[in-house]
Amino acid sequence: MASLLTQWTEAGLVGPLGHRFAQAMGRLAGESDGEVLLACALAAEAPLHGDVCLDFNALAAQLAARGEGHALPEDTPDPEAWRARVATSPLATGGGAPLVLSGGRLYLARYHQHQSRLAHAVAERAGRTLQPADPAALRLGLQALFPDAASATDGVDRQQLAALVACLHPFAVITGGPGTGKTTTVVRLLALLLGEARAGAMPWPPRIALLAPTGKAAARMTEAVRRQIASLPVDEAIRQALPTEAATLHRALGARPDRVKLRHDARNPLTADVVVVDEASMVDLAMMARLFDALRPGSRLILLGDRDQLASVEAGSVLGDLCAERERFSPAAATRIARYLGPLPQALVDPAGAPGVGDTTVNLVRTWRFDPGSDLGALAAAVNAGQPEPVLALLADPARKAISRAEPAPGDPVGGLRARAVAGYKPLATATDPAAALEALGHFRVLCAHRGGPLGVRAVGQRIERWLAQAGLIHPEAPFYAGRPVMVLRNDYAIGLFNGDVGVTLPGPEGPRVWFPQAHGDPRPIAPARLPPHETVYATTVHKAQGSEFEAVVVVCPEQPSALVTRELLYTGITRARRTVHLLAPAAVVTAGVRARVVRASGLRDALARIAGAHPR
């Protein structure tokens, strides 16, 4: 058994990092058991693949999700016996052990600490209820800010319900697909909370922090919130107290490039009375745990996001873990809600349900961007339902003008993209005004499932650049040629550019400048020499496009089924489009992708259930 770790490394199932870590830990702890060292290596590498831990009983699924084969090696230890051997190892026993064994899962100690702190913080906040300072005023506010509630088709306006739930708890999750009104809901919710503050529930004016995981997401949130504020039916004092600027989570928590420790934590908490986090699906376990650490006990936290989108790049799937598979409230919560909105439909109440995270979560189901029966709406719903046959039928229906699919041509898999790319990027390449160029950039985008490989971002982007040059639309002899789209790859707080920000290069009297949009005001020019690390962005990954919207989208998939092409990736790519989407993907890849789910190894949901069971309310 001593060579088991080496065997798995040579088979490509353990990487060099995990191999070296396990060897080093084994030497330090005097552990030579091959099964234990293999478990140590797999636990160490789990976060590199988005998993929080090694799940002994789901190891086959974990490895398959990484694209490392669907079958475990014949020498794979029995899960129960394997776990028992690890349980007696010095690597997983004692206060300073590098590993933590919890049930059937093995964690690096720091990830178990993150999960444990987050689970207890969420459970504590979800278990508390708040009494409105003026219940009558809250009822009137709900009616005034959500005037369409009476016409809700299923008997409840989910936006109004979400706002009320967030008023009654110090923690709430508002989830929903693109165009379901998450920003509209949260702005009206903030108006309700300002009314609560004016009635004495919080200091006046309360300090409200709007946060997002990336600079791009923060800029979009700023723009969306400002649009909503102008149309609110509220008095001027509340309108003036509403926040109009969003910041990144890293910046708000005081991240510093030279230090791991954040400026704000439990000993130095954020001063905000209300914290709103948009695009919460992109927030990983460690960052979410640190956010909860930095909240004052009396503050409120509201998470916004789409639980069906891709999870965070780093380890964890926090939003998915927090959102119940089925939205149902406990009888106690239903009774509180009924005091303000009337009785809930029976389908939304679990007669045997215990109070918990489910009472603080609302899923918005009505989309305002496109009708559920529209081409895009029907396609997104079919993908989310995991039904490949209806997905392929919709894409093949000539009557569905907004959605289509093409098989890659043999020998030239992206050849069919040429005409669409040249037509889609022509307005960008020919624009001479910064505002017009940036507007054109938001109309069309090519999204790739992979970053590398012949159908990845780099190769496809280079092809598009060559096609545009051959069409005489661009002249890429110089690095910063007119019309070159540029994506920032690293945050630069000094000049206010963030990972994911996209600008357009245009010539000027003092040389080329890259123009970036601003949340308010005209686009601003940045000299190429001042740019942080960046790249040309005719194509980008679906991951990078999360939260963005384009009039037309082309999604490029590999020629063979891939672990990266999942239901979540296809759904995210499709829902980036406002009007049309075209898939360049073989039918077999679409079929396999629709059936495949992103299932990350995590114990957060089980930890929340254990806490709720240990402290019944």
Coordinates of C-alpha atoms in Angstrom, one line a residue:
M1 CA 0.0 0.0 0.0
A2 CA 3.0 2.3 0.4
S3 CA 3.0 3.0 -3.4
L4 CA -0.7 3.8 -3.6
L5 CA -0.2 7.5 -3.7
T6 CA 2.4 7.1 -6.5
Q7 CA 0.1 4.9 -8.5
W8 CA -2.7 7.4 -8.4
T9 CA -0.3 10.2 -9.3
E10 CA 1.1 8.3 -12.3
A11 CA -2.5 7.7 -13.4
G12 CA -3.2 11.4 -13.4
L13 CA -5.7 11.2 -10.6
V14 CA -3.5 13.1 -8.1
G15 CA -1.5 16.2 -9.2
P16 CA 2.0 17.2 -8.1
L17 CA 0.7 19.6 -5.5
G18 CA -1.3 17.0 -3.7
H19 CA 1.4 14.4 -4.0
R20 CA 4.0 16.7 -2.5
F21 CA 1.7 17.9 0.3
A22 CA 0.8 14.4 1.3
Q23 CA 4.5 13.3 1.4
A24 CA 5.4 16.4 3.5
M25 CA 2.6 15.9 5.9
G26 CA 3.4 12.2 6.2
R27 CA 7.0 12.9 7.1
L28 CA 6.0 15.6 9.7
A29 CA 3.4 13.3 11.3
G30 CA 5.2 10.0 11.0
E31 CA 2.4 8.7 8.8
S32 CA 3.2 6.1 6.1
D33 CA -0.1 4.4 5.5
G34 CA -0.7 4.6 1.7
E35 CA -4.5 5.0 2.0
V36 CA -4.2 7.8 4.5
L37 CA -1.6 9.6 2.3
L38 CA -3.8 9.2 -0.8
A39 CA -6.8 10.7 1.1
C40 CA -4.5 13.6 2.3
A41 CA -3.5 14.3 -1.3
L42 CA -7.1 14.2 -2.6
A43 CA -8.3 16.5 0.2
A44 CA -5.5 19.0 -0.5
E45 CA -6.4 19.1 -4.2
A46 CA -10.2 19.3 -3.7
P47 CA -10.2 23.1 -3.5
L48 CA -8.3 23.4 -6.8
H49 CA -11.3 21.9 -8.5
G50 CA -14.0 23.8 -6.6
D51 CA -14.7 21.2 -4.0
V52 CA -14.5 22.0 -0.3
C53 CA -13.5 18.5 0.7
L54 CA -12.9 14.9 -0.2
D55 CA -16.2 13.0 0.0
F56 CA -15.3 9.3 0.4
N57 CA -18.7 8.1 -0.9
A58 CA -18.8 10.5 -3.9
L59 CA -15.2 10.3 -5.0
A60 CA -16.1 8.8 -8.3
A61 CA -18.4 11.7 -9.1
Q62 CA -15.7 14.2 -7.9
L63 CA -13.1 12.7 -10.3
A64 CA -15.6 12.4 -13.1
A65 CA -16.5 16.1 -12.7
R66 CA -12.8 17.0 -13.1
G67 CA -12.6 15.1 -16.4
E68 CA -10.3 12.5 -14.8
G69 CA -12.3 9.4 -15.7
H70 CA -15.7 8.0 -14.8
A71 CA -14.4 4.8 -13.2
L72 CA -12.3 4.6 -10.0
P73 CA -9.1 2.5 -10.2
E74 CA -9.4 -1.1 -9.0
D75 CA -7.2 -0.4 -6.0
T76 CA -9.5 2.3 -4.6
P77 CA -10.1 1.5 -0.9
D78 CA -13.5 0.8 0.4
P79 CA -15.0 4.1 1.6
E80 CA -15.9 3.0 5.1
A81 CA -12.7 1.2 5.7
W82 CA -10.7 4.1 4.2
R83 CA -12.5 6.6 6.4
A84 CA -11.8 4.5 9.5
R85 CA -8.1 4.4 8.7
V86 CA -8.0 8.1 8.3
A87 CA -9.9 8.6 11.6
T88 CA -7.0 7.1 13.5
S89 CA -4.2 8.9 11.7
P90 CA -2.3 11.7 13.4
L91 CA -2.9 13.7 10.2
A92 CA -6.6 14.0 11.2
T93 CA -6.5 13.8 15.0
G94 CA -5.5 16.4 17.6
G95 CA -5.9 20.1 17.7
G96 CA -3.2 21.0 15.2
A97 CA -3.9 18.3 12.6
P98 CA -3.8 19.5 9.0
L99 CA -6.9 17.5 8.2
V100 CA -10.4 17.3 9.7
L101 CA -12.6 14.3 9.2
S102 CA -16.3 15.1 9.6
G103 CA -18.7 12.2 8.8
G104 CA -17.8 10.9 5.4
R105 CA -15.8 14.0 4.3
L106 CA -12.2 14.9 4.7
Y107 CA -11.2 18.6 4.8
L108 CA -8.1 20.7 4.9
A109 CA -8.4 22.2 8.4
R110 CA -8.8 25.8 7.1
Y111 CA -11.7 24.9 4.8
H112 CA -13.5 23.0 7.6
Q113 CA -13.0 26.1 9.8
H114 CA -14.5 28.3 7.0
Q115 CA -17.5 26.0 6.6
S116 CA -18.1 25.6 10.3
R117 CA -18.0 29.4 11.0
L118 CA -20.2 30.1 8.0
A119 CA -22.8 27.4 9.0
H120 CA -23.1 28.7 12.6
A121 CA -23.3 32.3 11.4
V122 CA -26.0 31.6 8.8
A123 CA -28.0 29.4 11.2
E124 CA -27.8 32.1 13.9
R125 CA -29.0 34.8 11.6
A126 CA -31.7 32.7 9.9
G127 CA -33.0 31.6 13.3
R128 CA -33.6 35.2 14.4
T129 CA -36.8 37.2 13.6
L130 CA -37.2 40.9 13.8
Q131 CA -40.2 42.8 14.9
P132 CA -41.0 45.8 12.6
A133 CA -40.8 49.2 14.3
D134 CA -44.2 50.1 12.7
P135 CA -46.1 47.1 11.3
A136 CA -48.9 49.3 9.9
A137 CA -46.4 51.4 8.0
L138 CA -44.7 48.3 6.7
R139 CA -48.0 47.0 5.3
L140 CA -48.6 50.3 3.6
G141 CA -45.1 50.4 2.2
L142 CA -45.4 46.9 0.8
Q143 CA -48.6 47.9 -1.0
A144 CA -47.2 51.2 -2.3
L145 CA -43.8 49.8 -3.5
F146 CA -45.3 46.6 -5.0
P147 CA -48.6 47.8 -6.6
D148 CA -48.8 44.8 -9.0
A149 CA -49.0 42.3 -6.1
A150 CA -52.8 41.8 -6.5
S151 CA -52.4 40.6 -10.0
A152 CA -49.9 37.8 -9.2
T153 CA -50.9 34.7 -11.1
D154 CA -50.2 32.1 -8.3
G155 CA -51.6 34.2 -5.5
V156 CA -48.3 35.7 -4.3
D157 CA -46.0 38.4 -5.7
R158 CA -42.5 36.9 -5.1
Q159 CA -40.9 40.3 -5.2
Q160 CA -43.1 41.6 -2.5
L161 CA -42.7 38.3 -0.5
A162 CA -38.9 38.6 -0.8
A163 CA -38.9 42.2 0.4
L164 CA -41.1 41.2 3.4
V165 CA -38.9 38.2 4.3
A166 CA -35.8 40.4 4.3
C167 CA -37.6 42.9 6.6
L168 CA -38.5 40.2 9.1
H169 CA -35.0 38.6 9.3
P170 CA -31.4 39.8 9.7
F171 CA -30.5 37.5 6.8
A172 CA -32.2 36.8 3.5
V173 CA -31.5 35.2 0.2
I174 CA -33.2 36.5 -3.0
T175 CA -32.6 34.3 -5.9
G176 CA -33.9 34.2 -9.5
G177 CA -32.9 33.9 -13.1
P178 CA -31.9 36.8 -15.4
G179 CA -34.6 39.5 -15.6
T180 CA -36.6 38.3 -12.7
G181 CA -36.3 41.7 -10.9
K182 CA -33.7 41.0 -8.2
T183 CA -32.3 44.6 -8.4
T184 CA -35.8 46.1 -8.6
T185 CA -36.8 44.1 -5.5
V186 CA -33.8 45.0 -3.5
V187 CA -34.1 48.8 -4.2
R188 CA -37.7 48.7 -3.1
L189 CA -36.7 46.6 -0.1
L190 CA -34.1 49.2 0.9
A191 CA -36.8 51.9 0.7
L192 CA -38.8 49.8 3.2
L193 CA -35.8 49.4 5.5
L194 CA -35.2 53.2 5.3
G195 CA -38.8 53.6 6.5
E196 CA -38.1 51.1 9.3
A197 CA -35.0 53.2 10.2
R198 CA -37.0 56.4 10.3
A199 CA -39.4 54.7 12.7
G200 CA -36.5 53.9 15.0
A201 CA -35.5 50.3 14.0
M202 CA -32.0 51.6 12.9
P203 CA -30.0 54.8 13.1
W204 CA -31.1 57.4 10.6
P205 CA -29.8 57.4 8.0
P206 CA -28.7 53.8 8.1
R207 CA -25.4 52.9 6.6
I208 CA -26.0 50.7 3.5
A209 CA -23.3 48.9 1.7
L210 CA -23.9 47.6 -1.9
L211 CA -21.3 44.9 -2.7
A212 CA -20.4 42.5 -5.5
P213 CA -17.6 40.0 -6.0
T214 CA -16.0 41.7 -9.0
G215 CA -15.5 45.3 -10.1
K216 CA -17.5 44.7 -13.2
A217 CA -20.4 43.3 -11.2
A218 CA -20.2 46.3 -8.8
A219 CA -20.4 48.7 -11.8
R220 CA -23.4 47.0 -13.2
M221 CA -25.1 47.0 -9.7
T222 CA -24.4 50.8 -9.4
E223 CA -26.0 51.4 -12.8
A224 CA -29.0 49.2 -12.1
V225 CA -29.7 50.7 -8.7
R226 CA -29.5 54.3 -10.0
R227 CA -32.0 53.5 -12.7
Q228 CA -34.4 52.1 -10.2
I229 CA -34.2 54.9 -7.7
A230 CA -35.6 57.6 -10.1
S231 CA -38.9 55.8 -10.4
L232 CA -39.5 54.9 -6.7
P233 CA -42.8 56.2 -5.1
V234 CA -41.0 57.5 -2.0
D235 CA -40.5 60.9 -0.4
E236 CA -37.3 62.9 -1.1
A237 CA -35.7 62.1 2.3
I238 CA -35.7 58.3 1.6
R239 CA -34.7 58.8 -2.1
Q240 CA -31.6 60.8 -0.9
A241 CA -30.7 58.2 1.7
L242 CA -30.6 55.3 -0.8
P243 CA -27.1 54.2 -1.8
T244 CA -25.9 54.9 -5.3
E245 CA -22.5 53.3 -5.4
A246 CA -21.4 49.7 -5.2
A247 CA -18.0 48.4 -4.2
T248 CA -16.2 45.0 -4.5
L249 CA -16.3 42.6 -1.6
H250 CA -12.5 42.6 -1.5
R251 CA -12.3 46.4 -1.2
A252 CA -15.1 46.7 1.4
L253 CA -13.5 44.1 3.6
G254 CA -10.1 45.7 3.3
A255 CA -8.1 43.2 1.2
R256 CA -4.5 44.2 0.8
P257 CA -2.2 42.6 -1.9
D258 CA 0.6 42.1 0.6
R259 CA -1.5 40.4 3.3
V260 CA -3.8 37.4 3.7
K261 CA -5.7 39.0 6.6
L262 CA -8.5 41.4 5.8
R263 CA -8.8 44.7 7.5
H264 CA -12.4 44.0 8.6
D265 CA -13.2 40.9 10.7
A266 CA -15.0 40.0 13.9
R267 CA -12.7 42.3 15.9
N268 CA -13.0 45.2 13.4
P269 CA -16.4 44.8 11.8
L270 CA -17.9 46.7 9.0
T271 CA -19.8 49.8 10.1
A272 CA -22.8 49.1 7.7
D273 CA -26.2 48.5 9.1
V274 CA -27.4 46.8 5.9
V275 CA -25.2 44.9 3.5
V276 CA -26.4 43.8 0.1
V277 CA -24.3 41.4 -2.0
D278 CA -25.1 40.9 -5.7
E279 CA -24.0 38.0 -7.9
A280 CA -23.7 35.9 -4.7
S281 CA -23.3 32.7 -6.8
M282 CA -19.8 33.9 -7.6
V283 CA -18.8 34.2 -3.9
D284 CA -16.7 31.3 -2.7
L285 CA -16.8 29.6 0.7
A286 CA -13.8 31.4 2.2
M287 CA -14.9 34.9 1.1
M288 CA -18.5 34.3 2.3
A289 CA -17.2 33.1 5.7
R290 CA -15.0 36.2 6.0
L291 CA -18.0 38.4 5.1
F292 CA -20.1 36.9 7.9
D293 CA -17.2 37.4 10.3
A294 CA -17.1 41.1 9.5
L295 CA -20.8 41.8 10.0
R296 CA -21.9 43.5 13.2
P297 CA -24.4 41.4 15.2
G298 CA -27.2 44.0 14.7
S299 CA -26.7 44.4 10.9
R300 CA -28.7 42.9 8.1
L301 CA -27.3 40.9 5.2
I302 CA -29.2 40.3 1.9
L303 CA -27.7 38.0 -0.8
L304 CA -28.8 38.3 -4.4
G305 CA -28.0 35.8 -7.1
D306 CA -29.0 33.1 -9.5
R307 CA -28.8 29.6 -8.0
D308 CA -28.8 28.0 -11.4
Q309 CA -25.7 29.8 -12.7
L310 CA -22.2 28.5 -12.5
A311 CA -20.8 28.4 -9.0
S312 CA -17.7 30.4 -7.8
V313 CA -14.4 29.8 -9.5
E314 CA -12.8 29.1 -6.0
A315 CA -14.0 26.3 -3.7
G316 CA -17.6 26.0 -2.7
S317 CA -21.1 26.5 -4.0
V318 CA -22.5 28.6 -1.1
L319 CA -25.5 30.1 -2.8
G320 CA -26.6 26.7 -4.1
D321 CA -26.1 25.1 -0.7
L322 CA -28.2 27.9 1.0
C323 CA -31.1 27.6 -1.5
A324 CA -33.4 24.8 -0.8
E325 CA -34.4 22.6 -3.7
R326 CA -38.0 23.5 -3.1
E327 CA -39.2 26.8 -1.7
R328 CA -41.4 26.1 1.3
F329 CA -41.9 28.0 4.6
S330 CA -42.4 26.7 8.1
P331 CA -45.8 27.2 9.6
A332 CA -44.3 29.8 12.0
A333 CA -42.9 31.8 9.1
A334 CA -46.1 31.4 7.1
T335 CA -48.1 32.9 10.0
R336 CA -45.7 35.9 10.3
I337 CA -46.0 36.5 6.5
A338 CA -49.8 36.2 6.6
R339 CA -50.0 39.2 8.9
Y340 CA -48.7 41.4 6.1
L341 CA -49.6 39.7 2.9
G342 CA -52.5 37.3 3.7
P343 CA -52.3 33.5 3.7
L344 CA -49.6 31.9 1.5
P345 CA -50.6 29.3 -1.1
Q346 CA -50.4 25.8 0.5
A347 CA -47.7 24.8 -2.0
L348 CA -45.4 27.3 -0.3
V349 CA -45.9 26.0 3.2
D350 CA -44.4 22.8 4.7
P351 CA -46.8 21.7 7.5
A352 CA -43.9 19.8 9.2
G353 CA -41.2 22.3 8.4
A354 CA -38.9 23.6 11.1
P355 CA -37.7 27.3 11.1
G356 CA -34.4 27.7 9.3
V357 CA -32.7 28.9 6.2
G358 CA -35.7 28.0 4.1
D359 CA -37.7 30.7 5.9
T360 CA -35.2 33.4 4.7
T361 CA -35.0 32.4 1.0
V362 CA -37.3 33.5 -1.8
N363 CA -36.9 32.4 -5.4
L364 CA -38.2 34.9 -8.0
V365 CA -39.8 33.0 -10.9
R366 CA -41.3 35.6 -13.2
T367 CA -38.9 36.9 -15.8
W368 CA -39.3 40.4 -17.2
R369 CA -36.5 40.1 -19.8
F370 CA -38.3 37.6 -21.9
D371 CA -41.5 35.7 -21.8
P372 CA -41.2 32.1 -20.5
G373 CA -42.8 30.9 -23.7
S374 CA -40.4 32.9 -25.9
D375 CA -37.5 31.2 -27.7
L376 CA -34.9 32.1 -25.1
G377 CA -37.2 31.5 -22.2
A378 CA -38.2 28.1 -23.5
L379 CA -34.7 27.1 -24.2
A380 CA -33.4 28.2 -20.7
A381 CA -36.2 26.4 -19.0
A382 CA -35.6 23.1 -21.0
V383 CA -31.9 23.3 -20.2
N384 CA -32.6 23.9 -16.5
A385 CA -35.0 21.0 -16.5
G386 CA -32.2 18.6 -17.7
Q387 CA -34.1 17.6 -20.8
P388 CA -31.7 17.2 -23.8
E389 CA -34.3 16.1 -26.3
P390 CA -36.5 19.2 -25.9
V391 CA -33.4 21.4 -25.9
L392 CA -32.2 19.9 -29.3
A393 CA -35.8 20.1 -30.7
L394 CA -36.1 23.8 -29.8
L395 CA -32.7 24.6 -31.3
A396 CA -33.7 22.7 -34.5
D397 CA -37.1 24.4 -34.9
P398 CA -36.9 26.8 -37.8
A399 CA -39.8 28.8 -36.4
R400 CA -37.7 29.6 -33.3
K401 CA -35.8 32.5 -34.9
A402 CA -33.9 33.6 -31.8
I403 CA -32.2 30.3 -31.1
S404 CA -30.2 28.0 -33.3
R405 CA -27.4 25.4 -33.3
A406 CA -24.8 24.3 -35.8
E407 CA -22.6 21.2 -35.9
P408 CA -18.8 22.0 -36.1
A409 CA -17.6 21.4 -39.7
P410 CA -15.1 18.5 -40.0
G411 CA -11.6 19.8 -40.2
D412 CA -12.7 23.4 -39.5
P413 CA -14.7 23.3 -36.3
V414 CA -15.2 27.1 -36.0
G415 CA -15.5 27.9 -39.7
G416 CA -19.3 28.3 -39.2
L417 CA -18.6 31.1 -36.7
R418 CA -16.8 33.4 -39.3
A419 CA -19.9 35.1 -40.8
R420 CA -21.5 35.7 -37.4
A421 CA -18.3 37.0 -35.8
V422 CA -17.6 39.4 -38.7
A423 CA -21.2 40.7 -38.7
G424 CA -21.3 40.9 -34.9
Y425 CA -18.1 42.8 -34.4
K426 CA -18.4 45.1 -37.5
P427 CA -20.1 47.9 -35.6
L428 CA -17.4 47.8 -33.0
A429 CA -14.6 47.8 -35.5
T430 CA -16.0 50.7 -37.4
A431 CA -17.0 52.9 -34.5
T432 CA -15.1 56.1 -34.1
D433 CA -16.8 57.5 -31.0
P434 CA -16.0 56.0 -27.6
A435 CA -19.6 55.9 -26.4
A436 CA -20.7 54.3 -29.7
A437 CA -17.8 51.8 -29.6
L438 CA -18.7 50.7 -26.0
E439 CA -22.4 50.4 -26.9
A440 CA -21.4 48.2 -29.9
L441 CA -19.2 46.0 -27.6
G442 CA -22.3 45.2 -25.6
H443 CA -24.3 44.0 -28.6
F444 CA -22.3 40.8 -29.4
R445 CA -20.0 38.3 -27.7
V446 CA -18.5 34.9 -28.4
L447 CA -18.5 32.7 -25.3
C448 CA -16.4 29.6 -25.0
A449 CA -16.7 26.7 -22.6
H450 CA -12.9 26.2 -22.5
R451 CA -10.1 28.7 -22.1
G452 CA -7.5 26.6 -23.9
G453 CA -7.5 24.1 -26.8
P454 CA -8.6 24.6 -30.4
L455 CA -12.1 25.8 -29.4
G456 CA -11.0 27.7 -26.4
V457 CA -10.9 31.5 -25.8
R458 CA -7.3 32.1 -27.1
A459 CA -7.7 30.1 -30.3
V460 CA -11.1 31.4 -31.1
G461 CA -10.2 35.0 -30.3
Q462 CA -7.2 34.8 -32.6
R463 CA -9.3 33.4 -35.4
I464 CA -11.8 36.2 -35.0
E465 CA -9.1 38.9 -35.0
R466 CA -7.7 37.3 -38.2
W467 CA -11.1 37.2 -39.9
L468 CA -11.8 40.9 -39.1
A469 CA -8.4 41.8 -40.5
Q470 CA -9.1 39.9 -43.7
A471 CA -12.4 41.7 -44.0
G472 CA -10.5 45.0 -43.8
L473 CA -12.3 46.0 -40.6
I474 CA -9.3 46.2 -38.3
H475 CA -5.5 46.7 -38.9
P476 CA -3.8 44.8 -36.1
E477 CA -0.2 45.6 -37.1
A478 CA 0.2 47.7 -33.9
P479 CA -0.7 46.2 -30.5
F480 CA -3.3 48.8 -29.7
Y481 CA -5.1 49.2 -33.0
A482 CA -8.4 51.0 -33.5
G483 CA -11.3 48.9 -32.4
R484 CA -9.4 46.4 -30.3
P485 CA -11.5 45.2 -27.3
V486 CA -9.5 44.8 -24.1
M487 CA -10.4 42.9 -20.9
V488 CA -8.6 43.7 -17.6
L489 CA -7.3 40.6 -15.8
R490 CA -6.4 42.0 -12.4
N491 CA -7.8 44.6 -10.0
D492 CA -6.0 48.0 -10.0
Y493 CA -7.6 50.2 -7.3
A494 CA -5.2 53.1 -8.1
I495 CA -6.8 53.7 -11.5
G496 CA -10.2 52.1 -10.7
L497 CA -10.0 49.2 -13.1
F498 CA -11.0 45.7 -12.0
N499 CA -10.8 42.1 -13.2
G500 CA -13.4 41.7 -16.0
D501 CA -13.7 45.3 -17.0
V502 CA -13.8 45.7 -20.8
G503 CA -12.8 48.7 -22.8
V504 CA -12.3 49.6 -26.5
T505 CA -9.1 51.0 -28.1
L506 CA -9.4 54.2 -30.2
P507 CA -6.8 56.5 -31.7
G508 CA -6.3 60.0 -30.4
P509 CA -4.1 63.0 -30.8
E510 CA -1.7 61.8 -28.1
G511 CA -1.8 58.2 -29.3
P512 CA -4.1 55.3 -28.7
R513 CA -6.3 55.2 -25.6
V514 CA -8.5 52.4 -24.2
W515 CA -11.9 53.8 -23.3
F516 CA -13.8 52.3 -20.3
P517 CA -17.4 52.9 -19.4
Q518 CA -18.2 54.6 -16.1
A519 CA -21.3 54.0 -13.9
H520 CA -22.1 57.7 -14.4
G521 CA -20.7 60.2 -16.8
D522 CA -18.8 59.8 -20.1
P523 CA -16.3 57.0 -20.9
R524 CA -12.8 57.6 -19.6
P525 CA -9.6 57.1 -21.5
I526 CA -6.6 55.1 -20.1
A527 CA -3.2 55.2 -21.8
P528 CA -2.1 51.7 -22.7
A529 CA 1.0 51.9 -20.5
R530 CA -1.1 52.4 -17.4
L531 CA -3.3 49.3 -18.0
P532 CA -3.1 46.5 -15.5
P533 CA -2.6 43.0 -17.0
H534 CA -5.1 42.6 -19.9
E535 CA -6.0 40.7 -23.0
T536 CA -7.9 41.0 -26.3
V537 CA -11.5 39.9 -25.8
Y538 CA -13.3 38.9 -28.9
A539 CA -14.1 35.7 -27.1
T540 CA -14.3 35.0 -23.4
T541 CA -15.2 32.1 -21.1
V542 CA -18.8 31.6 -20.0
H543 CA -17.5 32.0 -16.5
K544 CA -16.1 35.5 -17.2
A545 CA -19.4 36.5 -18.8
Q546 CA -21.5 35.8 -15.6
G547 CA -23.7 38.8 -14.9
S548 CA -23.2 40.3 -18.3
E549 CA -25.9 40.8 -21.0
F550 CA -25.5 41.0 -24.8
E551 CA -28.0 41.4 -27.5
A552 CA -26.6 38.4 -29.4
V553 CA -24.4 35.5 -28.1
V554 CA -22.6 32.6 -29.7
V555 CA -21.7 29.8 -27.4
V556 CA -18.7 27.6 -28.6
C557 CA -18.5 24.1 -27.2
P558 CA -15.7 21.5 -27.7
E559 CA -16.2 18.8 -30.3
Q560 CA -16.4 16.0 -27.6
P561 CA -18.3 15.9 -24.3
S562 CA -16.3 17.7 -21.6
A563 CA -16.5 17.9 -17.8
L564 CA -16.7 21.7 -18.2
V565 CA -19.8 21.6 -20.3
T566 CA -22.6 21.2 -17.8
R567 CA -26.2 22.2 -17.4
E568 CA -25.1 25.3 -15.4
L569 CA -22.6 26.4 -18.1
L570 CA -25.1 26.0 -20.9
Y571 CA -27.8 27.9 -18.9
T572 CA -25.4 30.7 -18.0
G573 CA -24.2 31.1 -21.6
I574 CA -27.8 31.0 -23.0
T575 CA -29.1 33.5 -20.5
R576 CA -26.4 36.1 -21.3
A577 CA -28.4 36.9 -24.5
R578 CA -31.2 39.4 -24.6
R579 CA -32.4 38.6 -28.1
T580 CA -30.6 35.7 -29.9
V581 CA -28.3 32.8 -29.0
H582 CA -26.5 30.4 -31.4
L583 CA -24.7 27.3 -30.1
L584 CA -21.8 25.9 -32.1
A585 CA -21.9 22.5 -30.5
P586 CA -22.4 18.9 -31.5
A587 CA -25.6 17.3 -30.5
A588 CA -23.8 14.8 -28.3
V589 CA -22.0 17.6 -26.4
V590 CA -25.4 19.4 -25.8
T591 CA -27.0 16.2 -24.7
A592 CA -24.2 15.3 -22.3
G593 CA -24.0 18.9 -21.0
V594 CA -27.7 19.2 -20.2
R595 CA -27.6 15.9 -18.3
A596 CA -24.4 16.8 -16.3
R597 CA -24.7 18.9 -13.1
V598 CA -22.0 20.8 -11.3
V599 CA -22.0 18.9 -8.0
R600 CA -19.4 20.2 -5.7
A601 CA -18.3 18.3 -2.6
S602 CA -19.4 20.4 0.3
G603 CA -20.8 19.8 3.8
L604 CA -22.4 23.2 4.3
R605 CA -26.0 22.0 3.8
D606 CA -25.5 19.1 6.1
A607 CA -23.8 21.3 8.7
L608 CA -26.8 23.7 8.7
A609 CA -29.2 20.7 9.1
R610 CA -27.1 19.4 12.1
I611 CA -27.1 22.8 13.8
A612 CA -30.9 23.1 13.2
G613 CA -31.4 19.6 14.7
A614 CA -29.2 20.4 17.7
H615 CA -31.0 23.6 18.4
P616 CA -34.7 23.1 17.5
R617 CA -36.8 26.2 17.8

